[in-house]
PDB file of N, CA and C in Angstrom:
ATOM      1  N   GLU A   1       0.829  -1.187   0.000  1.00  0.00           N
ATOM      2  CA  GLU A   1       0.000   0.000   0.000  1.00  0.00           C
ATOM      3  C   GLU A   1       0.870   1.244   0.000  1.00  0.00           C
ATOM      4  N   ASP A   2       0.341   2.270  -0.619  1.00  0.00           N
ATOM      5  CA  ASP A   2       1.006   3.563  -0.633  1.00  0.00           C
ATOM      6  C   ASP A   2      -0.062   4.636  -0.534  1.00  0.00           C
ATOM      7  N   LYS A   3      -0.019   5.434   0.518  1.00  0.00           N
ATOM      8  CA  LYS A   3      -0.990   6.504   0.741  1.00  0.00           C
ATOM      9  C   LYS A   3      -2.415   5.968   0.709  1.00  0.00           C
ATOM     10  N   ASP A   4      -2.659   4.875   1.432  1.00  0.00           N
ATOM     11  CA  ASP A   4      -3.979   4.248   1.532  1.00  0.00           C
ATOM     12  C   ASP A   4      -4.522   3.740   0.205  1.00  0.00           C
ATOM     13  N   ARG A   5      -3.654   3.449  -0.719  1.00  0.00           N
ATOM     14  CA  ARG A   5      -4.077   2.907  -2.004  1.00  0.00           C
ATOM     15  C   ARG A   5      -3.262   1.660  -2.297  1.00  0.00           C
ATOM     16  N   ALA A   6      -3.949   0.568  -2.602  1.00  0.00           N
ATOM     17  CA  ALA A   6      -3.268  -0.684  -2.918  1.00  0.00           C
ATOM     18  C   ALA A   6      -2.797  -0.660  -4.366  1.00  0.00           C
ATOM     19  N   ALA A   7      -1.546  -1.040  -4.587  1.00  0.00           N
ATOM     20  CA  ALA A   7      -1.021  -1.128  -5.941  1.00  0.00           C
ATOM     21  C   ALA A   7      -1.518  -2.402  -6.622  1.00  0.00           C
ATOM     22  N   PHE A   8      -1.765  -3.419  -5.815  1.00  0.00           N
ATOM     23  CA  PHE A   8      -2.201  -4.706  -6.352  1.00  0.00           C
ATOM     24  C   PHE A   8      -2.912  -5.452  -5.242  1.00  0.00           C
ATOM     25  N   VAL A   9      -4.025  -6.096  -5.562  1.00  0.00           N
ATOM     26  CA  VAL A   9      -4.813  -6.821  -4.570  1.00  0.00           C
ATOM     27  C   VAL A   9      -4.799  -8.297  -4.922  1.00  0.00           C
ATOM     28  N   ALA A  10      -4.423  -9.134  -3.951  1.00  0.00           N
ATOM     29  CA  ALA A  10      -4.423 -10.586  -4.145  1.00  0.00           C
ATOM     30  C   ALA A  10      -4.977 -11.253  -2.890  1.00  0.00           C
ATOM     31  N   GLU A  11      -5.540 -12.412  -3.080  1.00  0.00           N
ATOM     32  CA  GLU A  11      -6.078 -13.191  -1.967  1.00  0.00           C
ATOM     33  C   GLU A  11      -5.474 -14.583  -2.055  1.00  0.00           C
ATOM     34  N   CYS A  12      -4.891 -15.060  -0.958  1.00  0.00           N
ATOM     35  CA  CYS A  12      -4.332 -16.413  -0.890  1.00  0.00           C
ATOM     36  C   CYS A  12      -5.306 -17.295  -0.124  1.00  0.00           C
ATOM     37  N   LYS A  13      -5.603 -18.467  -0.694  1.00  0.00           N
ATOM     38  CA  LYS A  13      -6.563 -19.380  -0.093  1.00  0.00           C
ATOM     39  C   LYS A  13      -6.075 -20.815  -0.207  1.00  0.00           C
ATOM     40  N   VAL A  14      -6.594 -21.663   0.679  1.00  0.00           N
ATOM     41  CA  VAL A  14      -6.371 -23.102   0.609  1.00  0.00           C
ATOM     42  C   VAL A  14      -7.608 -23.710  -0.036  1.00  0.00           C
ATOM     43  N   TRP A  15      -7.405 -24.621  -1.000  1.00  0.00           N
ATOM     44  CA  TRP A  15      -8.526 -25.274  -1.683  1.00  0.00           C
ATOM     45  C   TRP A  15      -9.365 -26.050  -0.677  1.00  0.00           C
ATOM     46  N   ARG A  16     -10.659 -25.708  -0.612  1.00  0.00           N
ATOM     47  CA  ARG A  16     -11.605 -26.391   0.270  1.00  0.00           C
ATOM     48  C   ARG A  16     -12.807 -26.901  -0.505  1.00  0.00           C
ATOM     49  N   GLY A  17     -12.738 -26.853  -1.821  1.00  0.00           N
ATOM     50  CA  GLY A  17     -13.824 -27.348  -2.661  1.00  0.00           C
ATOM     51  C   GLY A  17     -14.438 -26.254  -3.511  1.00  0.00           C
ATOM     52  N   GLN A  18     -15.234 -26.705  -4.478  1.00  0.00           N
ATOM     53  CA  GLN A  18     -15.835 -25.785  -5.440  1.00  0.00           C
ATOM     54  C   GLN A  18     -16.708 -24.730  -4.783  1.00  0.00           C
ATOM     55  N   LYS A  19     -17.496 -25.107  -3.801  1.00  0.00           N
ATOM     56  CA  LYS A  19     -18.396 -24.158  -3.150  1.00  0.00           C
ATOM     57  C   LYS A  19     -17.610 -23.013  -2.527  1.00  0.00           C
ATOM     58  N   HIS A  20     -16.503 -23.346  -1.901  1.00  0.00           N
ATOM     59  CA  HIS A  20     -15.722 -22.332  -1.197  1.00  0.00           C
ATOM     60  C   HIS A  20     -14.948 -21.418  -2.137  1.00  0.00           C
ATOM     61  N   ILE A  21     -14.583 -21.903  -3.309  1.00  0.00           N
ATOM     62  CA  ILE A  21     -13.780 -21.065  -4.216  1.00  0.00           C
ATOM     63  C   ILE A  21     -14.585 -19.865  -4.706  1.00  0.00           C
ATOM     64  N   THR A  22     -15.886 -20.029  -4.874  1.00  0.00           N
ATOM     65  CA  THR A  22     -16.702 -18.880  -5.267  1.00  0.00           C
ATOM     66  C   THR A  22     -16.811 -17.880  -4.114  1.00  0.00           C
ATOM     67  N   GLU A  23     -16.842 -18.378  -2.879  1.00  0.00           N
ATOM     68  CA  GLU A  23     -16.825 -17.493  -1.711  1.00  0.00           C
ATOM     69  C   GLU A  23     -15.496 -16.750  -1.629  1.00  0.00           C
ATOM     70  N   ASP A  24     -14.405 -17.452  -1.944  1.00  0.00           N
ATOM     71  CA  ASP A  24     -13.079 -16.832  -1.934  1.00  0.00           C
ATOM     72  C   ASP A  24     -12.992 -15.720  -2.972  1.00  0.00           C
ATOM     73  N   LEU A  25     -13.545 -15.978  -4.161  1.00  0.00           N
ATOM     74  CA  LEU A  25     -13.562 -14.958  -5.207  1.00  0.00           C
ATOM     75  C   LEU A  25     -14.398 -13.761  -4.769  1.00  0.00           C
ATOM     76  N   GLU A  26     -15.529 -14.028  -4.152  1.00  0.00           N
ATOM     77  CA  GLU A  26     -16.396 -12.952  -3.675  1.00  0.00           C
ATOM     78  C   GLU A  26     -15.656 -12.076  -2.658  1.00  0.00           C
ATOM     79  N   GLN A  27     -14.873 -12.715  -1.793  1.00  0.00           N
ATOM     80  CA  GLN A  27     -14.082 -11.970  -0.821  1.00  0.00           C
ATOM     81  C   GLN A  27     -13.074 -11.071  -1.532  1.00  0.00           C
ATOM     82  N   LEU A  28     -12.367 -11.606  -2.511  1.00  0.00           N
ATOM     83  CA  LEU A  28     -11.392 -10.824  -3.277  1.00  0.00           C
ATOM     84  C   LEU A  28     -12.066  -9.650  -3.971  1.00  0.00           C
ATOM     85  N   LEU A  29     -13.158  -9.900  -4.662  1.00  0.00           N
ATOM     86  CA  LEU A  29     -13.845  -8.828  -5.378  1.00  0.00           C
ATOM     87  C   LEU A  29     -14.354  -7.753  -4.414  1.00  0.00           C
ATOM     88  N   GLY A  30     -14.694  -8.159  -3.190  1.00  0.00           N
ATOM     89  CA  GLY A  30     -15.166  -7.212  -2.192  1.00  0.00           C
ATOM     90  C   GLY A  30     -14.095  -6.255  -1.698  1.00  0.00           C
ATOM     91  N   TYR A  31     -12.822  -6.624  -1.835  1.00  0.00           N
ATOM     92  CA  TYR A  31     -11.723  -5.754  -1.421  1.00  0.00           C
ATOM     93  C   TYR A  31     -11.450  -4.633  -2.416  1.00  0.00           C
ATOM     94  N   LEU A  32     -11.864  -4.820  -3.654  1.00  0.00           N
ATOM     95  CA  LEU A  32     -11.488  -3.898  -4.719  1.00  0.00           C
ATOM     96  C   LEU A  32     -12.261  -2.591  -4.636  1.00  0.00           C
ATOM     97  N   THR A  33     -11.584  -1.520  -4.986  1.00  0.00           N
ATOM     98  CA  THR A  33     -12.224  -0.215  -5.044  1.00  0.00           C
ATOM     99  C   THR A  33     -12.504   0.130  -6.499  1.00  0.00           C
ATOM    100  N   TRP A  34     -13.098   1.260  -6.747  1.00  0.00           N
ATOM    101  CA  TRP A  34     -13.464   1.670  -8.099  1.00  0.00           C
ATOM    102  C   TRP A  34     -12.264   1.783  -9.023  1.00  0.00           C
ATOM    103  N   ARG A  35     -11.067   1.998  -8.472  1.00  0.00           N
ATOM    104  CA  ARG A  35      -9.897   2.169  -9.338  1.00  0.00           C
ATOM    105  C   ARG A  35      -9.119   0.877  -9.573  1.00  0.00           C
ATOM    106  N   ASP A  36      -9.457  -0.193  -8.861  1.00  0.00           N
ATOM    107  CA  ASP A  36      -8.773  -1.476  -9.049  1.00  0.00           C
ATOM    108  C   ASP A  36      -9.389  -2.226 -10.227  1.00  0.00           C
ATOM    109  N   CYS A  37      -8.569  -2.643 -11.170  1.00  0.00           N
ATOM    110  CA  CYS A  37      -9.079  -3.381 -12.325  1.00  0.00           C
ATOM    111  C   CYS A  37      -8.335  -4.697 -12.543  1.00  0.00           C
ATOM    112  N   LYS A  38      -7.349  -4.978 -11.707  1.00  0.00           N
ATOM    113  CA  LYS A  38      -6.605  -6.238 -11.786  1.00  0.00           C
ATOM    114  C   LYS A  38      -6.418  -6.780 -10.376  1.00  0.00           C
ATOM    115  N   ALA A  39      -6.537  -8.112 -10.259  1.00  0.00           N
ATOM    116  CA  ALA A  39      -6.372  -8.755  -8.963  1.00  0.00           C
ATOM    117  C   ALA A  39      -5.941 -10.197  -9.199  1.00  0.00           C
ATOM    118  N   ALA A  40      -5.571 -10.876  -8.120  1.00  0.00           N
ATOM    119  CA  ALA A  40      -5.161 -12.279  -8.235  1.00  0.00           C
ATOM    120  C   ALA A  40      -5.766 -13.103  -7.107  1.00  0.00           C
ATOM    121  N   LEU A  41      -6.111 -14.321  -7.453  1.00  0.00           N
ATOM    122  CA  LEU A  41      -6.563 -15.310  -6.482  1.00  0.00           C
ATOM    123  C   LEU A  41      -5.546 -16.445  -6.526  1.00  0.00           C
ATOM    124  N   ILE A  42      -4.858 -16.664  -5.412  1.00  0.00           N
ATOM    125  CA  ILE A  42      -3.802 -17.674  -5.332  1.00  0.00           C
ATOM    126  C   ILE A  42      -4.315 -18.792  -4.434  1.00  0.00           C
ATOM    127  N   VAL A  43      -4.372 -20.003  -5.001  1.00  0.00           N
ATOM    128  CA  VAL A  43      -4.977 -21.129  -4.291  1.00  0.00           C
ATOM    129  C   VAL A  43      -3.929 -22.229  -4.117  1.00  0.00           C
ATOM    130  N   PHE A  44      -3.865 -22.766  -2.896  1.00  0.00           N
ATOM    131  CA  PHE A  44      -2.934 -23.841  -2.571  1.00  0.00           C
ATOM    132  C   PHE A  44      -3.714 -25.109  -2.246  1.00  0.00           C
ATOM    133  N   ASN A  45      -3.288 -26.222  -2.827  1.00  0.00           N
ATOM    134  CA  ASN A  45      -3.850 -27.518  -2.477  1.00  0.00           C
ATOM    135  C   ASN A  45      -2.933 -28.152  -1.443  1.00  0.00           C
ATOM    136  N   LEU A  46      -3.477 -28.417  -0.267  1.00  0.00           N
ATOM    137  CA  LEU A  46      -2.685 -29.022   0.807  1.00  0.00           C
ATOM    138  C   LEU A  46      -3.109 -30.441   1.144  1.00  0.00           C
ATOM    139  N   LYS A  47      -4.368 -30.792   0.916  1.00  0.00           N
ATOM    140  CA  LYS A  47      -4.916 -32.025   1.468  1.00  0.00           C
ATOM    141  C   LYS A  47      -5.459 -33.013   0.452  1.00  0.00           C
ATOM    142  N   ASN A  48      -5.360 -32.740  -0.821  1.00  0.00           N
ATOM    143  CA  ASN A  48      -6.008 -33.581  -1.828  1.00  0.00           C
ATOM    144  C   ASN A  48      -5.005 -34.215  -2.774  1.00  0.00           C
ATOM    145  N   ALA A  49      -5.076 -35.538  -2.892  1.00  0.00           N
ATOM    146  CA  ALA A  49      -4.162 -36.266  -3.773  1.00  0.00           C
ATOM    147  C   ALA A  49      -4.508 -36.060  -5.246  1.00  0.00           C
ATOM    148  N   GLY A  50      -5.749 -35.816  -5.569  1.00  0.00           N
ATOM    149  CA  GLY A  50      -6.178 -35.694  -6.966  1.00  0.00           C
ATOM    150  C   GLY A  50      -6.057 -34.287  -7.505  1.00  0.00           C
ATOM    151  N   PHE A  51      -4.842 -33.824  -7.718  1.00  0.00           N
ATOM    152  CA  PHE A  51      -4.620 -32.447  -8.162  1.00  0.00           C
ATOM    153  C   PHE A  51      -5.238 -32.177  -9.532  1.00  0.00           C
ATOM    154  N   SER A  52      -5.204 -33.151 -10.427  1.00  0.00           N
ATOM    155  CA  SER A  52      -5.800 -32.960 -11.756  1.00  0.00           C
ATOM    156  C   SER A  52      -7.290 -32.686 -11.653  1.00  0.00           C
ATOM    157  N   ASP A  53      -7.936 -33.325 -10.697  1.00  0.00           N
ATOM    158  CA  ASP A  53      -9.358 -33.116 -10.477  1.00  0.00           C
ATOM    159  C   ASP A  53      -9.620 -31.674 -10.041  1.00  0.00           C
ATOM    160  N   ILE A  54      -8.780 -31.143  -9.181  1.00  0.00           N
ATOM    161  CA  ILE A  54      -8.924 -29.758  -8.730  1.00  0.00           C
ATOM    162  C   ILE A  54      -8.700 -28.805  -9.901  1.00  0.00           C
ATOM    163  N   GLN A  55      -7.708 -29.105 -10.736  1.00  0.00           N
ATOM    164  CA  GLN A  55      -7.434 -28.259 -11.897  1.00  0.00           C
ATOM    165  C   GLN A  55      -8.639 -28.188 -12.836  1.00  0.00           C
ATOM    166  N   ALA A  56      -9.428 -29.244 -12.885  1.00  0.00           N
ATOM    167  CA  ALA A  56     -10.627 -29.241 -13.724  1.00  0.00           C
ATOM    168  C   ALA A  56     -11.780 -28.505 -13.042  1.00  0.00           C
ATOM    169  N   LYS A  57     -11.900 -28.640 -11.733  1.00  0.00           N
ATOM    170  CA  LYS A  57     -13.026 -28.056 -11.004  1.00  0.00           C
ATOM    171  C   LYS A  57     -12.904 -26.552 -10.781  1.00  0.00           C
ATOM    172  N   LEU A  58     -11.702 -26.074 -10.521  1.00  0.00           N
ATOM    173  CA  LEU A  58     -11.518 -24.669 -10.160  1.00  0.00           C
ATOM    174  C   LEU A  58     -12.026 -23.710 -11.233  1.00  0.00           C
ATOM    175  N   PRO A  59     -11.608 -23.816 -12.490  1.00  0.00           N
ATOM    176  CA  PRO A  59     -12.100 -22.846 -13.478  1.00  0.00           C
ATOM    177  C   PRO A  59     -13.600 -22.959 -13.719  1.00  0.00           C
ATOM    178  N   GLU A  60     -14.130 -24.150 -13.670  1.00  0.00           N
ATOM    179  CA  GLU A  60     -15.564 -24.320 -13.882  1.00  0.00           C
ATOM    180  C   GLU A  60     -16.360 -23.655 -12.770  1.00  0.00           C
ATOM    181  N   ALA A  61     -15.869 -23.751 -11.533  1.00  0.00           N
ATOM    182  CA  ALA A  61     -16.554 -23.113 -10.409  1.00  0.00           C
ATOM    183  C   ALA A  61     -16.544 -21.593 -10.556  1.00  0.00           C
ATOM    184  N   LEU A  62     -15.427 -21.023 -10.992  1.00  0.00           N
ATOM    185  CA  LEU A  62     -15.338 -19.569 -11.138  1.00  0.00           C
ATOM    186  C   LEU A  62     -16.201 -19.055 -12.287  1.00  0.00           C
ATOM    187  N   LYS A  63     -16.375 -19.867 -13.308  1.00  0.00           N
ATOM    188  CA  LYS A  63     -17.231 -19.471 -14.439  1.00  0.00           C
ATOM    189  C   LYS A  63     -18.705 -19.405 -14.028  1.00  0.00           C
ATOM    190  N   GLU A  64     -19.064 -20.043 -12.936  1.00  0.00           N
ATOM    191  CA  GLU A  64     -20.444 -20.021 -12.462  1.00  0.00           C
ATOM    192  C   GLU A  64     -20.757 -18.762 -11.635  1.00  0.00           C
ATOM    193  N   HIS A  65     -19.751 -17.958 -11.319  1.00  0.00           N
ATOM    194  CA  HIS A  65     -19.979 -16.735 -10.543  1.00  0.00           C
ATOM    195  C   HIS A  65     -20.894 -15.801 -11.346  1.00  0.00           C
ATOM    196  N   PRO A  66     -21.864 -15.169 -10.701  1.00  0.00           N
ATOM    197  CA  PRO A  66     -22.811 -14.321 -11.435  1.00  0.00           C
ATOM    198  C   PRO A  66     -22.179 -13.126 -12.152  1.00  0.00           C
ATOM    199  N   ASN A  67     -20.984 -12.702 -11.759  1.00  0.00           N
ATOM    200  CA  ASN A  67     -20.329 -11.563 -12.410  1.00  0.00           C
ATOM    201  C   ASN A  67     -19.340 -11.994 -13.489  1.00  0.00           C
ATOM    202  N   PHE A  68     -19.263 -13.294 -13.761  1.00  0.00           N
ATOM    203  CA  PHE A  68     -18.348 -13.810 -14.788  1.00  0.00           C
ATOM    204  C   PHE A  68     -18.739 -13.258 -16.159  1.00  0.00           C
ATOM    205  N   ILE A  69     -17.718 -12.778 -16.903  1.00  0.00           N
ATOM    206  CA  ILE A  69     -17.924 -12.317 -18.274  1.00  0.00           C
ATOM    207  C   ILE A  69     -17.280 -13.289 -19.252  1.00  0.00           C
ATOM    208  N   LYS A  70     -15.961 -13.547 -19.052  1.00  0.00           N
ATOM    209  CA  LYS A  70     -15.258 -14.435 -19.983  1.00  0.00           C
ATOM    210  C   LYS A  70     -13.957 -14.911 -19.361  1.00  0.00           C
ATOM    211  N   SER A  71     -13.399 -15.936 -19.974  1.00  0.00           N
ATOM    212  CA  SER A  71     -12.050 -16.375 -19.602  1.00  0.00           C
ATOM    213  C   SER A  71     -11.118 -15.987 -20.746  1.00  0.00           C
ATOM    214  N   GLU A  72      -9.855 -15.771 -20.399  1.00  0.00           N
ATOM    215  CA  GLU A  72      -8.842 -15.419 -21.387  1.00  0.00           C
ATOM    216  C   GLU A  72      -7.764 -16.492 -21.394  1.00  0.00           C
ATOM    217  N   SER A  73      -7.142 -16.686 -22.527  1.00  0.00           N
ATOM    218  CA  SER A  73      -6.121 -17.720 -22.682  1.00  0.00           C
ATOM    219  C   SER A  73      -4.849 -17.375 -21.915  1.00  0.00           C
ATOM    220  N   VAL A  74      -4.284 -18.390 -21.231  1.00  0.00           N
ATOM    221  CA  VAL A  74      -3.041 -18.199 -20.484  1.00  0.00           C
ATOM    222  C   VAL A  74      -1.984 -19.206 -20.918  1.00  0.00           C
ATOM    223  N   ASN A  75      -2.348 -20.404 -21.308  1.00  0.00           N
ATOM    224  CA  ASN A  75      -1.431 -21.449 -21.787  1.00  0.00           C
ATOM    225  C   ASN A  75      -0.399 -21.904 -20.763  1.00  0.00           C
ATOM    226  N   GLN A  76      -0.742 -21.880 -19.499  1.00  0.00           N
ATOM    227  CA  GLN A  76       0.128 -22.379 -18.439  1.00  0.00           C
ATOM    228  C   GLN A  76      -0.691 -23.289 -17.539  1.00  0.00           C
ATOM    229  N   GLN A  77      -0.153 -24.449 -17.186  1.00  0.00           N
ATOM    230  CA  GLN A  77      -0.835 -25.342 -16.262  1.00  0.00           C
ATOM    231  C   GLN A  77      -0.993 -24.652 -14.919  1.00  0.00           C
ATOM    232  N   GLY A  78      -2.181 -24.738 -14.359  1.00  0.00           N
ATOM    233  CA  GLY A  78      -2.419 -24.167 -13.042  1.00  0.00           C
ATOM    234  C   GLY A  78      -2.603 -22.664 -13.020  1.00  0.00           C
ATOM    235  N   GLU A  79      -2.825 -22.053 -14.188  1.00  0.00           N
ATOM    236  CA  GLU A  79      -3.064 -20.615 -14.261  1.00  0.00           C
ATOM    237  C   GLU A  79      -4.247 -20.345 -15.169  1.00  0.00           C
ATOM    238  N   TRP A  80      -5.060 -19.379 -14.757  1.00  0.00           N
ATOM    239  CA  TRP A  80      -6.208 -18.952 -15.541  1.00  0.00           C
ATOM    240  C   TRP A  80      -6.350 -17.446 -15.412  1.00  0.00           C
ATOM    241  N   ARG A  81      -7.016 -16.845 -16.380  1.00  0.00           N
ATOM    242  CA  ARG A  81      -7.330 -15.422 -16.308  1.00  0.00           C
ATOM    243  C   ARG A  81      -8.806 -15.271 -16.674  1.00  0.00           C
ATOM    244  N   PHE A  82      -9.531 -14.556 -15.818  1.00  0.00           N
ATOM    245  CA  PHE A  82     -10.950 -14.345 -16.014  1.00  0.00           C
ATOM    246  C   PHE A  82     -11.267 -12.866 -15.985  1.00  0.00           C
ATOM    247  N   VAL A  83     -12.360 -12.503 -16.617  1.00  0.00           N
ATOM    248  CA  VAL A  83     -12.863 -11.143 -16.563  1.00  0.00           C
ATOM    249  C   VAL A  83     -14.229 -11.200 -15.892  1.00  0.00           C
ATOM    250  N   PHE A  84     -14.399 -10.364 -14.864  1.00  0.00           N
ATOM    251  CA  PHE A  84     -15.654 -10.260 -14.131  1.00  0.00           C
ATOM    252  C   PHE A  84     -16.118  -8.819 -14.194  1.00  0.00           C
ATOM    253  N   LYS A  85     -17.424  -8.608 -14.094  1.00  0.00           N
ATOM    254  CA  LYS A  85     -17.942  -7.245 -14.002  1.00  0.00           C
ATOM    255  C   LYS A  85     -18.005  -6.859 -12.535  1.00  0.00           C
ATOM    256  N   SER A  86     -17.843  -5.591 -12.280  1.00  0.00           N
ATOM    257  CA  SER A  86     -17.901  -5.072 -10.919  1.00  0.00           C
ATOM    258  C   SER A  86     -19.337  -5.143 -10.408  1.00  0.00           C
ATOM    259  N   ALA A  87     -19.501  -5.443  -9.127  1.00  0.00           N
ATOM    260  CA  ALA A  87     -20.832  -5.479  -8.523  1.00  0.00           C
ATOM    261  C   ALA A  87     -21.432  -4.082  -8.448  1.00  0.00           C
ATOM    262  N   GLU A  88     -20.603  -3.057  -8.305  1.00  0.00           N
ATOM    263  CA  GLU A  88     -21.081  -1.681  -8.183  1.00  0.00           C
ATOM    264  C   GLU A  88     -21.300  -0.999  -9.534  1.00  0.00           C
ATOM    265  N   ASP A  89     -20.565  -1.447 -10.555  1.00  0.00           N
ATOM    266  CA  ASP A  89     -20.628  -0.799 -11.863  1.00  0.00           C
ATOM    267  C   ASP A  89     -20.447  -1.871 -12.930  1.00  0.00           C
ATOM    268  N   GLU A  90     -21.539  -2.317 -13.525  1.00  0.00           N
ATOM    269  CA  GLU A  90     -21.474  -3.412 -14.495  1.00  0.00           C
ATOM    270  C   GLU A  90     -20.650  -3.073 -15.733  1.00  0.00           C
ATOM    271  N   GLY A  91     -20.413  -1.790 -15.965  1.00  0.00           N
ATOM    272  CA  GLY A  91     -19.593  -1.389 -17.102  1.00  0.00           C
ATOM    273  C   GLY A  91     -18.096  -1.494 -16.835  1.00  0.00           C
ATOM    274  N   ARG A  92     -17.727  -1.667 -15.574  1.00  0.00           N
ATOM    275  CA  ARG A  92     -16.308  -1.780 -15.213  1.00  0.00           C
ATOM    276  C   ARG A  92     -15.933  -3.252 -15.144  1.00  0.00           C
ATOM    277  N   HIS A  93     -14.892  -3.628 -15.847  1.00  0.00           N
ATOM    278  CA  HIS A  93     -14.438  -5.015 -15.882  1.00  0.00           C
ATOM    279  C   HIS A  93     -13.188  -5.179 -15.035  1.00  0.00           C
ATOM    280  N   ILE A  94     -13.104  -6.327 -14.373  1.00  0.00           N
ATOM    281  CA  ILE A  94     -11.982  -6.639 -13.493  1.00  0.00           C
ATOM    282  C   ILE A  94     -11.337  -7.923 -13.985  1.00  0.00           C
ATOM    283  N   LYS A  95     -10.026  -7.863 -14.220  1.00  0.00           N
ATOM    284  CA  LYS A  95      -9.283  -9.067 -14.609  1.00  0.00           C
ATOM    285  C   LYS A  95      -8.749  -9.735 -13.350  1.00  0.00           C
ATOM    286  N   VAL A  96      -9.032 -11.029 -13.225  1.00  0.00           N
ATOM    287  CA  VAL A  96      -8.551 -11.796 -12.082  1.00  0.00           C
ATOM    288  C   VAL A  96      -7.682 -12.931 -12.615  1.00  0.00           C
ATOM    289  N   HIS A  97      -6.422 -12.905 -12.223  1.00  0.00           N
ATOM    290  CA  HIS A  97      -5.495 -13.975 -12.579  1.00  0.00           C
ATOM    291  C   HIS A  97      -5.522 -14.983 -11.438  1.00  0.00           C
ATOM    292  N   VAL A  98      -5.764 -16.241 -11.775  1.00  0.00           N
ATOM    293  CA  VAL A  98      -5.890 -17.298 -10.770  1.00  0.00           C
ATOM    294  C   VAL A  98      -4.704 -18.244 -10.906  1.00  0.00           C
ATOM    295  N   PHE A  99      -4.063 -18.526  -9.773  1.00  0.00           N
ATOM    296  CA  PHE A  99      -2.936 -19.455  -9.719  1.00  0.00           C
ATOM    297  C   PHE A  99      -3.300 -20.597  -8.787  1.00  0.00           C
ATOM    298  N   LEU A 100      -2.992 -21.825  -9.192  1.00  0.00           N
ATOM    299  CA  LEU A 100      -3.250 -22.996  -8.357  1.00  0.00           C
ATOM    300  C   LEU A 100      -1.936 -23.751  -8.173  1.00  0.00           C
ATOM    301  N   PHE A 101      -1.554 -23.962  -6.900  1.00  0.00           N
ATOM    302  CA  PHE A 101      -0.302 -24.648  -6.580  1.00  0.00           C
ATOM    303  C   PHE A 101      -0.594 -25.911  -5.780  1.00  0.00           C
ATOM    304  N   ASP A 102       0.098 -26.977  -6.119  1.00  0.00           N
ATOM    305  CA  ASP A 102      -0.089 -28.259  -5.425  1.00  0.00           C
ATOM    306  C   ASP A 102       1.023 -28.434  -4.402  1.00  0.00           C
ATOM    307  N   LEU A 103       0.655 -28.399  -3.116  1.00  0.00           N
ATOM    308  CA  LEU A 103       1.605 -28.597  -2.021  1.00  0.00           C
ATOM    309  C   LEU A 103       1.301 -29.880  -1.244  1.00  0.00           C
ATOM    310  N   TYR A 104       0.447 -30.716  -1.827  1.00  0.00           N
ATOM    311  CA  TYR A 104       0.067 -31.957  -1.160  1.00  0.00           C
ATOM    312  C   TYR A 104       1.255 -32.916  -1.079  1.00  0.00           C
ATOM    313  N   VAL A 105       1.429 -33.503   0.093  1.00  0.00           N
ATOM    314  CA  VAL A 105       2.446 -34.541   0.280  1.00  0.00           C
ATOM    315  C   VAL A 105       1.742 -35.728   0.939  1.00  0.00           C
ATOM    316  N   ALA A 106       1.830 -36.874   0.281  1.00  0.00           N
ATOM    317  CA  ALA A 106       1.186 -38.076   0.806  1.00  0.00           C
ATOM    318  C   ALA A 106       1.862 -38.501   2.115  1.00  0.00           C
ATOM    319  N   ASP A 107       1.055 -38.949   3.041  1.00  0.00           N
ATOM    320  CA  ASP A 107       1.581 -39.450   4.303  1.00  0.00           C
ATOM    321  C   ASP A 107       2.120 -40.857   4.061  1.00  0.00           C
ATOM    322  N   LYS A 108       3.428 -40.984   4.016  1.00  0.00           N
ATOM    323  CA  LYS A 108       4.065 -42.262   3.687  1.00  0.00           C
ATOM    324  C   LYS A 108       3.862 -43.308   4.788  1.00  0.00           C
ATOM    325  N   GLY A 109       3.518 -42.867   6.016  1.00  0.00           N
ATOM    326  CA  GLY A 109       3.318 -43.798   7.121  1.00  0.00           C
ATOM    327  C   GLY A 109       1.910 -44.341   7.178  1.00  0.00           C
ATOM    328  N   ALA A 110       0.978 -43.758   6.390  1.00  0.00           N
ATOM    329  CA  ALA A 110      -0.415 -44.211   6.413  1.00  0.00           C
ATOM    330  C   ALA A 110      -0.570 -45.510   5.653  1.00  0.00           C
ATOM    331  N   LYS A 111      -1.491 -46.338   6.100  1.00  0.00           N
ATOM    332  CA  LYS A 111      -1.735 -47.622   5.416  1.00  0.00           C
ATOM    333  C   LYS A 111      -2.909 -47.526   4.503  1.00  0.00           C
TER     334      LYS A 111
END
């Protein structure tokens, strides 16, 4: 922050399922002011062995958000870019770059 103005807004979250990711996005969008047009949602997988399944579910869940406009091409595994309309001003578009990181480690002692 500089002089009470954020240069960039990002939200870091742990993957808790499709239902929660839309809540996480809503939280991020709620932080933005009228002058913010870019933001990031950074998601970490800590507890799920099926990372490919999460990679398929995450973008589909975000596309269901009522303010979703479109997705943009990124060509990187675990990265997406979406455009959402502002809740306060439907003419203002917000780009949200989403990153998904897999930090899951299998418990080798479990049977």
